[in-house]
């Protein structure tokens, strides 16, 4: 392509697009000279005589720049580096654009842009190299980079719409009038504006659902046996509507308020650690379904709950009511009990449905030791001064506990703030500045305040049982019901001390997402299916698979019914018909066969006809008889066959043939 | 494995249909908008980080409106395609499409593109494709499949042309095509599109009209001796002269060619016409140089077959240019000969030549013997150099014939044994199978 091709891109439009990019990315200092250099090109009469190899070098240079920028951006901003690359895209591709603009060729061959085509050209596999006007994709790149910029503002949309409209006006076909074009553009742009509102609204509506699904995925992959919990972990799942458990109350309709999952003793670097503790592998009785791990209490204090919960890949930690001593109907392979009460299933089904027996008056926590009085060094002064302020000296244990409870009940409020904040000392901020947070802050601060006041304390996590599910006719425990509280050793016994304002449940239940009802129905159906799938008495049940197979069998029988009728008609004795067997030409061949001149079994009629001609059995009417052969073939092989006129014509020719040569 | 291959081939067919749909349904500008829309959609997911959703919704609205407006369009158009008699493989050619508008409404901004017959490649066709190394990734296999598809069509046509037609007007459009291989190229219709007001989408309808074009092989660059191929001093059944034009029976007058003996110059005609004219004798007029094309037992898709055919085409063209009458000997029942310098029949024969049964090789010397009275010499263009062919050549050499052999070789460095041509190495030539043909020079 030695001749210069005139670019079809409208004058000044690309310069304006470059300025748009520079404006939105605060890069006008680069964009202005870039735009000027591009747009003044027609003022110069000279051009570089670039050939394919020169463009190859320009593309290679651009690729190196692109890769270097990508490495830098991903290194500096992680996965968000992709936005950085997008923002600088016009600058990265500018070398290529200006190379095209000032080249005599005016376009870039695809061989320069794609290595595969470059290699194919070198091999000679492609004879003609296609080319592209790079200004067009570059314009698209400028628009994309512009909308990824940081300035934004109300003029963003009008600006890029103006650029698009100018471009479309330039490409307008001659088929339609300006008036029609203007009307269509106005309509489309209005629709675009409405679409923007729609996207924003849809996003606001869908974001919580998407976050919920992502969180569910992340939680499902988390190790269920973690020996620590960090401040903010519960806060992160406070908007999750996922139902983790269903709890059926006992015969009196009672359920405990809290189900304990883990008890932690050591607080360090913003995390609670379990610390060293004993572990027992429990042995089941009663055919492997009953697990007893405490003395049987008196009949009067016995209570029982029925719990159904999902396990992540058959593993998980059970949430237990205080004073549990036995689990029944729990069909798992391995169950471990830890010193501070945690019960872990190491191998089991994905859904467990069990009864837990407990005695609320029973103490299951081991006696306190020095660890239960330890304060982290960073917070020592803070909590010591808090304890002094609350008047730890001269008060009884119970009075000190009451003072701490009062303290958190008066000036503190519940909120989900702080769950994502990365403070160095989040509790100090909580106590002295924000005075607002969620249960982890209250529970941790309470535990440390109790310890500072000389009362042994532990940090407990689990679930609050509060919401009645009408579908299940049981209490549903959602993931957002995860809770943390303190255990205080007062007067020789462990007591639950929950200082989180009681408003936390109504607070979290307010403003439910629009999709919650549907999601709950879906969860209920999933629960029913899982319950059926993981039932323990499968052997005695109705074979449900029959319900699936039965309709299929009925359909099969229905379809076979028609075939049975066919079989009754005795196909074997039915004469077989072939298309074209009534062709009058076959009468002719039969007449020749009588004279030992008929076609051989393997001989096509055309070859047979040529043989007759060669042997002198036919003399003229060649065209006529060839037409007869052609019509006969169509009668035999053409799916549409012959129409009445053609059948008549074939009969006429054959009759003429017969009367002339076979009479 | 068969099921996977079948599934993949179905998938490729769908992909090709989608690709074709997008290239026809969207204008280049529409495709650009679509591309930007897809990228904007990726970034539009997070409406806090970028404002790409704004661009996305505007572009989506433009494309949607454009698409809806292009759903229906009225075009009344008649056309006639004027193709050349023959085209040459790998050499672009121009042709003309005449369009007329029978209606009273002007037809502005029409888009037309020729449509070629599509034969979807099957597994067997893919196996025959030797144009690239075996691919193991499906995507690359798709590109390879697509290459076979394009080769099956036989040619590529222009991206499309924009045409304006006045009411009851008529215009001609010069179009071009690029034949990819020899054989037939079937045109099955003309795509006629009308662009929507925004210029992003088209409404395309197919106007069916079939036409076939024969693409002849691209002749290999061959240099034949200026003085011709030489001749025999004796025929089996009578004596003729050894040089061109030595026979005693006068046949006609013709223009002088390099190598004609001066005694054949017809001085009176030279004086009358002002250019040298010689007498042509009957034996010369009847005698032909026979080119034997070796297409016997060559696997389909073997590059050597194509090279053999190209070399034969090159020989036909070069020899005819020097005034030699040539004929082709293939598996066809009769020899195909050039007629008065016209070589179209020969090239068409070569264009449609397929693979022949290798058992016919043994009978080749008999066919040569039958044609011997009409031959001035034989050039065998061979795809292989094996025992069967050695035997055939040894048998032919007993005819005291001016015999030349050209062999297509794949490996340039491989040792090449002259075999039965060992005593006449100057009449044994090789050509390398390659995309960039090296000239073949035949010596006198």
CSV table of C-alpha atoms in Angstrom, one decimal, chain B residues 137-375:
chain,number,residue,atom,x,y,z
B,137,UNK,CA,-6.1,-25.9,21.9
B,138,UNK,CA,-9.7,-25.7,20.7
B,139,UNK,CA,-9.5,-22.0,20.0
B,140,UNK,CA,-6.5,-22.4,17.7
B,141,UNK,CA,-8.2,-25.4,16.3
B,142,UNK,CA,-11.1,-23.1,15.5
B,143,UNK,CA,-8.8,-20.7,13.6
B,144,UNK,CA,-7.5,-23.7,11.7
B,145,UNK,CA,-11.0,-25.0,11.0
B,146,UNK,CA,-11.9,-21.5,9.8
B,147,UNK,CA,-8.9,-21.5,7.4
B,148,UNK,CA,-10.2,-24.8,6.0
B,149,UNK,CA,-13.6,-23.3,5.7
B,150,UNK,CA,-12.2,-20.3,3.8
B,151,UNK,CA,-10.2,-22.6,1.5
B,152,UNK,CA,-13.4,-24.6,0.8
B,153,UNK,CA,-15.0,-21.4,-0.4
B,154,UNK,CA,-12.1,-21.1,-2.7
B,155,UNK,CA,-11.8,-17.3,-2.5
B,156,UNK,CA,-12.4,-14.3,-0.4
B,157,UNK,CA,-14.4,-11.4,-1.5
B,158,UNK,CA,-14.5,-7.7,-0.7
B,159,UNK,CA,-15.7,-6.6,2.7
B,160,UNK,CA,-18.6,-4.8,1.1
B,161,UNK,CA,-19.4,-1.8,-1.0
B,162,UNK,CA,-21.7,1.1,-0.5
B,163,UNK,CA,-23.9,2.0,-3.4
B,164,UNK,CA,-26.4,4.8,-4.2
B,165,UNK,CA,-29.1,4.1,-6.8
B,166,UNK,CA,-31.4,6.7,-8.2
B,167,UNK,CA,-35.1,5.9,-8.9
B,168,UNK,CA,-35.1,3.5,-11.9
B,169,UNK,CA,-31.4,4.0,-12.0
B,170,UNK,CA,-28.6,1.7,-12.9
B,171,UNK,CA,-25.0,1.5,-11.8
B,172,UNK,CA,-22.0,-0.8,-11.9
B,173,UNK,CA,-19.8,-1.7,-9.0
B,174,UNK,CA,-16.3,-2.9,-9.4
B,175,UNK,CA,-15.7,-5.7,-7.0
B,176,UNK,CA,-12.6,-7.8,-6.4
B,177,UNK,CA,-12.0,-11.3,-5.1
B,178,UNK,CA,-8.9,-13.2,-4.1
B,179,UNK,CA,-8.9,-16.9,-5.1
B,180,UNK,CA,-7.2,-19.1,-2.5
B,181,UNK,CA,-6.9,-22.3,-4.5
B,182,UNK,CA,-7.5,-23.8,-7.9
B,183,UNK,CA,-10.9,-25.4,-8.8
B,184,UNK,CA,-14.4,-24.0,-8.8
B,185,UNK,CA,-15.6,-21.0,-6.9
B,186,UNK,CA,-19.3,-20.9,-6.5
B,187,UNK,CA,-21.1,-17.6,-6.0
B,188,UNK,CA,-24.5,-18.3,-4.4
B,189,UNK,CA,-25.9,-14.8,-4.0
B,190,UNK,CA,-25.5,-11.2,-3.2
B,191,UNK,CA,-26.0,-9.8,0.3
B,192,UNK,CA,-27.8,-6.5,0.1
B,193,UNK,CA,-28.0,-4.5,3.3
B,194,UNK,CA,-29.6,-1.2,4.3
B,195,UNK,CA,-28.1,0.8,7.1
B,196,UNK,CA,-30.2,2.2,10.0
B,197,UNK,CA,-30.2,6.0,10.6
B,198,UNK,CA,-27.4,5.8,13.2
B,199,UNK,CA,-25.2,3.8,10.9
B,200,UNK,CA,-24.5,1.0,13.4
B,201,UNK,CA,-26.6,-1.9,12.2
B,202,UNK,CA,-27.8,-3.3,8.8
B,203,UNK,CA,-30.8,-5.1,7.6
B,204,UNK,CA,-29.3,-7.7,5.2
B,205,UNK,CA,-31.2,-9.8,2.7
B,206,UNK,CA,-29.7,-12.4,0.4
B,207,UNK,CA,-30.5,-12.1,-3.3
B,208,UNK,CA,-29.8,-15.6,-4.6
B,209,UNK,CA,-28.0,-16.0,-7.9
B,210,UNK,CA,-25.6,-18.8,-8.5
B,211,UNK,CA,-22.5,-18.6,-10.7
B,212,UNK,CA,-19.4,-20.7,-11.0
B,213,UNK,CA,-15.9,-19.5,-11.8
B,214,UNK,CA,-13.0,-21.7,-12.7
B,215,UNK,CA,-9.8,-20.8,-10.9
B,216,UNK,CA,-6.8,-22.2,-12.8
B,217,UNK,CA,-3.6,-23.1,-11.0
B,218,UNK,CA,-1.0,-20.4,-10.7
B,219,UNK,CA,1.8,-21.3,-13.2
B,220,UNK,CA,5.1,-22.1,-11.6
B,221,UNK,CA,7.9,-19.9,-13.0
B,222,UNK,CA,9.4,-22.1,-15.7
B,223,UNK,CA,12.0,-21.1,-18.3
B,224,UNK,CA,12.0,-23.4,-21.3
B,225,UNK,CA,14.8,-23.3,-23.9
B,226,UNK,CA,14.3,-20.6,-26.5
B,227,UNK,CA,14.9,-23.0,-29.2
B,228,UNK,CA,12.1,-25.2,-28.0
B,229,UNK,CA,12.1,-28.6,-26.3
B,230,UNK,CA,14.0,-30.3,-29.2
B,231,UNK,CA,12.6,-33.2,-31.1
B,232,UNK,CA,13.1,-36.8,-32.3
B,233,UNK,CA,15.1,-37.7,-35.3
B,234,UNK,CA,13.0,-40.7,-36.1
B,235,UNK,CA,9.6,-41.9,-35.5
B,236,UNK,CA,8.5,-45.5,-35.2
B,237,UNK,CA,6.6,-45.5,-38.4
B,238,UNK,CA,8.3,-43.1,-40.8
B,239,UNK,CA,11.0,-40.5,-41.0
B,240,UNK,CA,10.5,-36.9,-40.0
B,241,UNK,CA,13.0,-34.2,-39.5
B,242,UNK,CA,14.5,-33.4,-36.1
B,243,UNK,CA,14.0,-29.7,-36.0
B,244,UNK,CA,10.9,-27.6,-36.0
B,245,UNK,CA,9.5,-27.1,-39.5
B,246,UNK,CA,11.6,-29.5,-41.4
B,247,UNK,CA,8.8,-31.7,-42.8
B,248,UNK,CA,8.2,-31.4,-46.5
B,249,UNK,CA,4.4,-31.1,-46.4
B,250,UNK,CA,3.5,-27.4,-46.3
B,251,UNK,CA,0.8,-26.6,-43.8
B,252,UNK,CA,0.6,-22.8,-43.4
B,253,UNK,CA,2.4,-19.5,-42.9
B,254,UNK,CA,3.1,-18.1,-39.5
B,255,UNK,CA,5.2,-15.4,-37.8
B,256,UNK,CA,8.9,-16.1,-37.2
B,257,UNK,CA,10.0,-17.5,-33.9
B,258,UNK,CA,13.4,-17.6,-32.4
B,259,UNK,CA,15.1,-20.8,-33.6
B,260,UNK,CA,13.3,-21.1,-36.9
B,261,UNK,CA,15.8,-22.2,-39.7
B,262,UNK,CA,16.4,-19.3,-42.1
B,263,UNK,CA,15.6,-21.6,-45.1
B,264,UNK,CA,11.9,-21.7,-43.9
B,265,UNK,CA,11.5,-17.9,-44.2
B,266,UNK,CA,8.9,-17.0,-46.7
B,267,UNK,CA,10.6,-14.0,-48.3
B,268,UNK,CA,7.6,-12.9,-50.3
B,269,UNK,CA,5.3,-12.7,-47.4
B,270,UNK,CA,8.1,-10.9,-45.3
B,271,UNK,CA,8.3,-8.3,-48.1
B,272,UNK,CA,4.5,-7.9,-48.2
B,273,UNK,CA,3.9,-7.7,-44.4
B,274,UNK,CA,7.1,-6.1,-43.3
B,275,UNK,CA,7.8,-8.7,-40.6
B,276,UNK,CA,9.5,-12.1,-40.9
B,277,UNK,CA,7.1,-14.9,-41.9
B,278,UNK,CA,8.0,-18.6,-42.1
B,279,UNK,CA,6.5,-21.6,-43.6
B,280,UNK,CA,5.0,-24.2,-41.2
B,281,UNK,CA,5.0,-27.8,-42.2
B,282,UNK,CA,2.4,-30.4,-41.4
B,283,UNK,CA,4.4,-32.6,-39.1
B,284,UNK,CA,5.3,-29.6,-37.0
B,285,UNK,CA,1.7,-28.5,-36.8
B,286,UNK,CA,0.6,-31.9,-35.7
B,287,UNK,CA,3.4,-32.6,-33.3
B,288,UNK,CA,3.0,-31.7,-29.7
B,289,UNK,CA,5.1,-31.7,-26.6
B,290,UNK,CA,3.4,-33.9,-24.1
B,291,UNK,CA,3.3,-33.0,-20.4
B,292,UNK,CA,2.6,-36.0,-18.1
B,293,UNK,CA,1.0,-34.8,-14.9
B,294,UNK,CA,1.7,-37.2,-12.0
B,295,UNK,CA,-1.4,-37.2,-9.9
B,296,UNK,CA,-1.4,-41.0,-9.4
B,297,UNK,CA,-1.8,-42.3,-5.9
B,298,UNK,CA,-0.9,-39.0,-4.3
B,299,UNK,CA,-2.8,-38.5,-1.0
B,300,UNK,CA,-5.4,-35.8,-1.1
B,301,UNK,CA,-4.2,-32.5,0.4
B,302,UNK,CA,-0.5,-33.4,-0.3
B,303,UNK,CA,1.3,-30.2,-1.2
B,304,UNK,CA,3.3,-32.1,-3.9
B,305,UNK,CA,0.2,-32.6,-6.0
B,306,UNK,CA,-0.4,-28.8,-6.1
B,307,UNK,CA,3.2,-28.2,-7.0
B,308,UNK,CA,3.1,-30.8,-9.8
B,309,UNK,CA,0.0,-29.1,-11.2
B,310,UNK,CA,1.5,-25.6,-10.9
B,311,UNK,CA,4.7,-26.8,-12.7
B,312,UNK,CA,2.6,-28.4,-15.4
B,313,UNK,CA,0.7,-25.0,-15.8
B,314,UNK,CA,4.0,-23.2,-15.9
B,315,UNK,CA,5.3,-25.5,-18.6
B,316,UNK,CA,2.1,-25.1,-20.6
B,317,UNK,CA,2.3,-21.4,-20.5
B,318,UNK,CA,6.0,-21.0,-21.2
B,319,UNK,CA,6.1,-23.6,-24.0
B,320,UNK,CA,3.0,-22.1,-25.6
B,321,UNK,CA,4.5,-18.6,-25.5
B,322,UNK,CA,7.4,-20.0,-27.5
B,323,UNK,CA,5.0,-21.4,-30.1
B,324,UNK,CA,5.2,-25.0,-29.0
B,325,UNK,CA,1.9,-27.0,-29.1
B,326,UNK,CA,1.6,-28.9,-25.9
B,327,UNK,CA,-0.8,-31.6,-24.6
B,328,UNK,CA,-1.5,-32.9,-21.2
B,329,UNK,CA,-1.5,-36.5,-20.3
B,330,UNK,CA,-3.5,-37.3,-17.2
B,331,UNK,CA,-5.9,-40.0,-16.2
B,332,UNK,CA,-8.4,-38.5,-18.6
B,333,UNK,CA,-9.2,-40.8,-21.5
B,334,UNK,CA,-8.0,-38.4,-24.1
B,335,UNK,CA,-5.1,-36.0,-24.3
B,336,UNK,CA,-6.0,-32.4,-23.8
B,337,UNK,CA,-4.0,-30.2,-26.3
B,338,UNK,CA,-3.5,-26.5,-26.8
B,339,UNK,CA,-5.2,-25.2,-29.8
B,340,UNK,CA,-3.5,-22.5,-31.8
B,341,UNK,CA,-1.8,-21.0,-28.8
B,342,UNK,CA,-5.0,-21.2,-26.7
B,343,UNK,CA,-4.2,-22.9,-23.4
B,344,UNK,CA,-7.5,-22.2,-21.5
B,345,UNK,CA,-8.7,-25.8,-21.9
B,346,UNK,CA,-5.4,-27.1,-20.5
B,347,UNK,CA,-5.5,-24.8,-17.5
B,348,UNK,CA,-9.2,-25.7,-16.8
B,349,UNK,CA,-8.2,-29.3,-17.0
B,350,UNK,CA,-5.5,-28.7,-14.5
B,351,UNK,CA,-7.8,-26.6,-12.3
B,352,UNK,CA,-10.2,-29.5,-11.8
B,353,UNK,CA,-7.6,-32.3,-11.6
B,354,UNK,CA,-8.0,-34.6,-8.6
B,355,UNK,CA,-6.2,-37.7,-7.4
B,356,UNK,CA,-6.0,-40.7,-9.7
B,357,UNK,CA,-5.6,-44.4,-9.0
B,358,UNK,CA,-1.8,-45.3,-8.8
B,359,UNK,CA,-2.4,-48.5,-10.8
B,360,UNK,CA,-2.6,-46.4,-14.0
B,361,UNK,CA,1.1,-45.6,-13.6
B,362,UNK,CA,2.1,-49.0,-15.0
B,363,UNK,CA,0.1,-48.4,-18.2
B,364,UNK,CA,1.7,-44.9,-18.7
B,365,UNK,CA,4.3,-46.2,-21.2
B,366,UNK,CA,1.6,-47.8,-23.3
B,367,UNK,CA,-0.4,-44.6,-23.5
B,368,UNK,CA,2.8,-42.8,-24.5
B,369,UNK,CA,3.4,-45.4,-27.2
B,370,UNK,CA,-0.1,-44.8,-28.6
B,371,UNK,CA,0.5,-41.1,-28.8
B,372,UNK,CA,4.1,-41.4,-30.1
B,373,UNK,CA,3.4,-40.3,-33.7
B,374,UNK,CA,2.0,-37.0,-32.5
B,375,UNK,CA,4.7,-36.2,-29.9
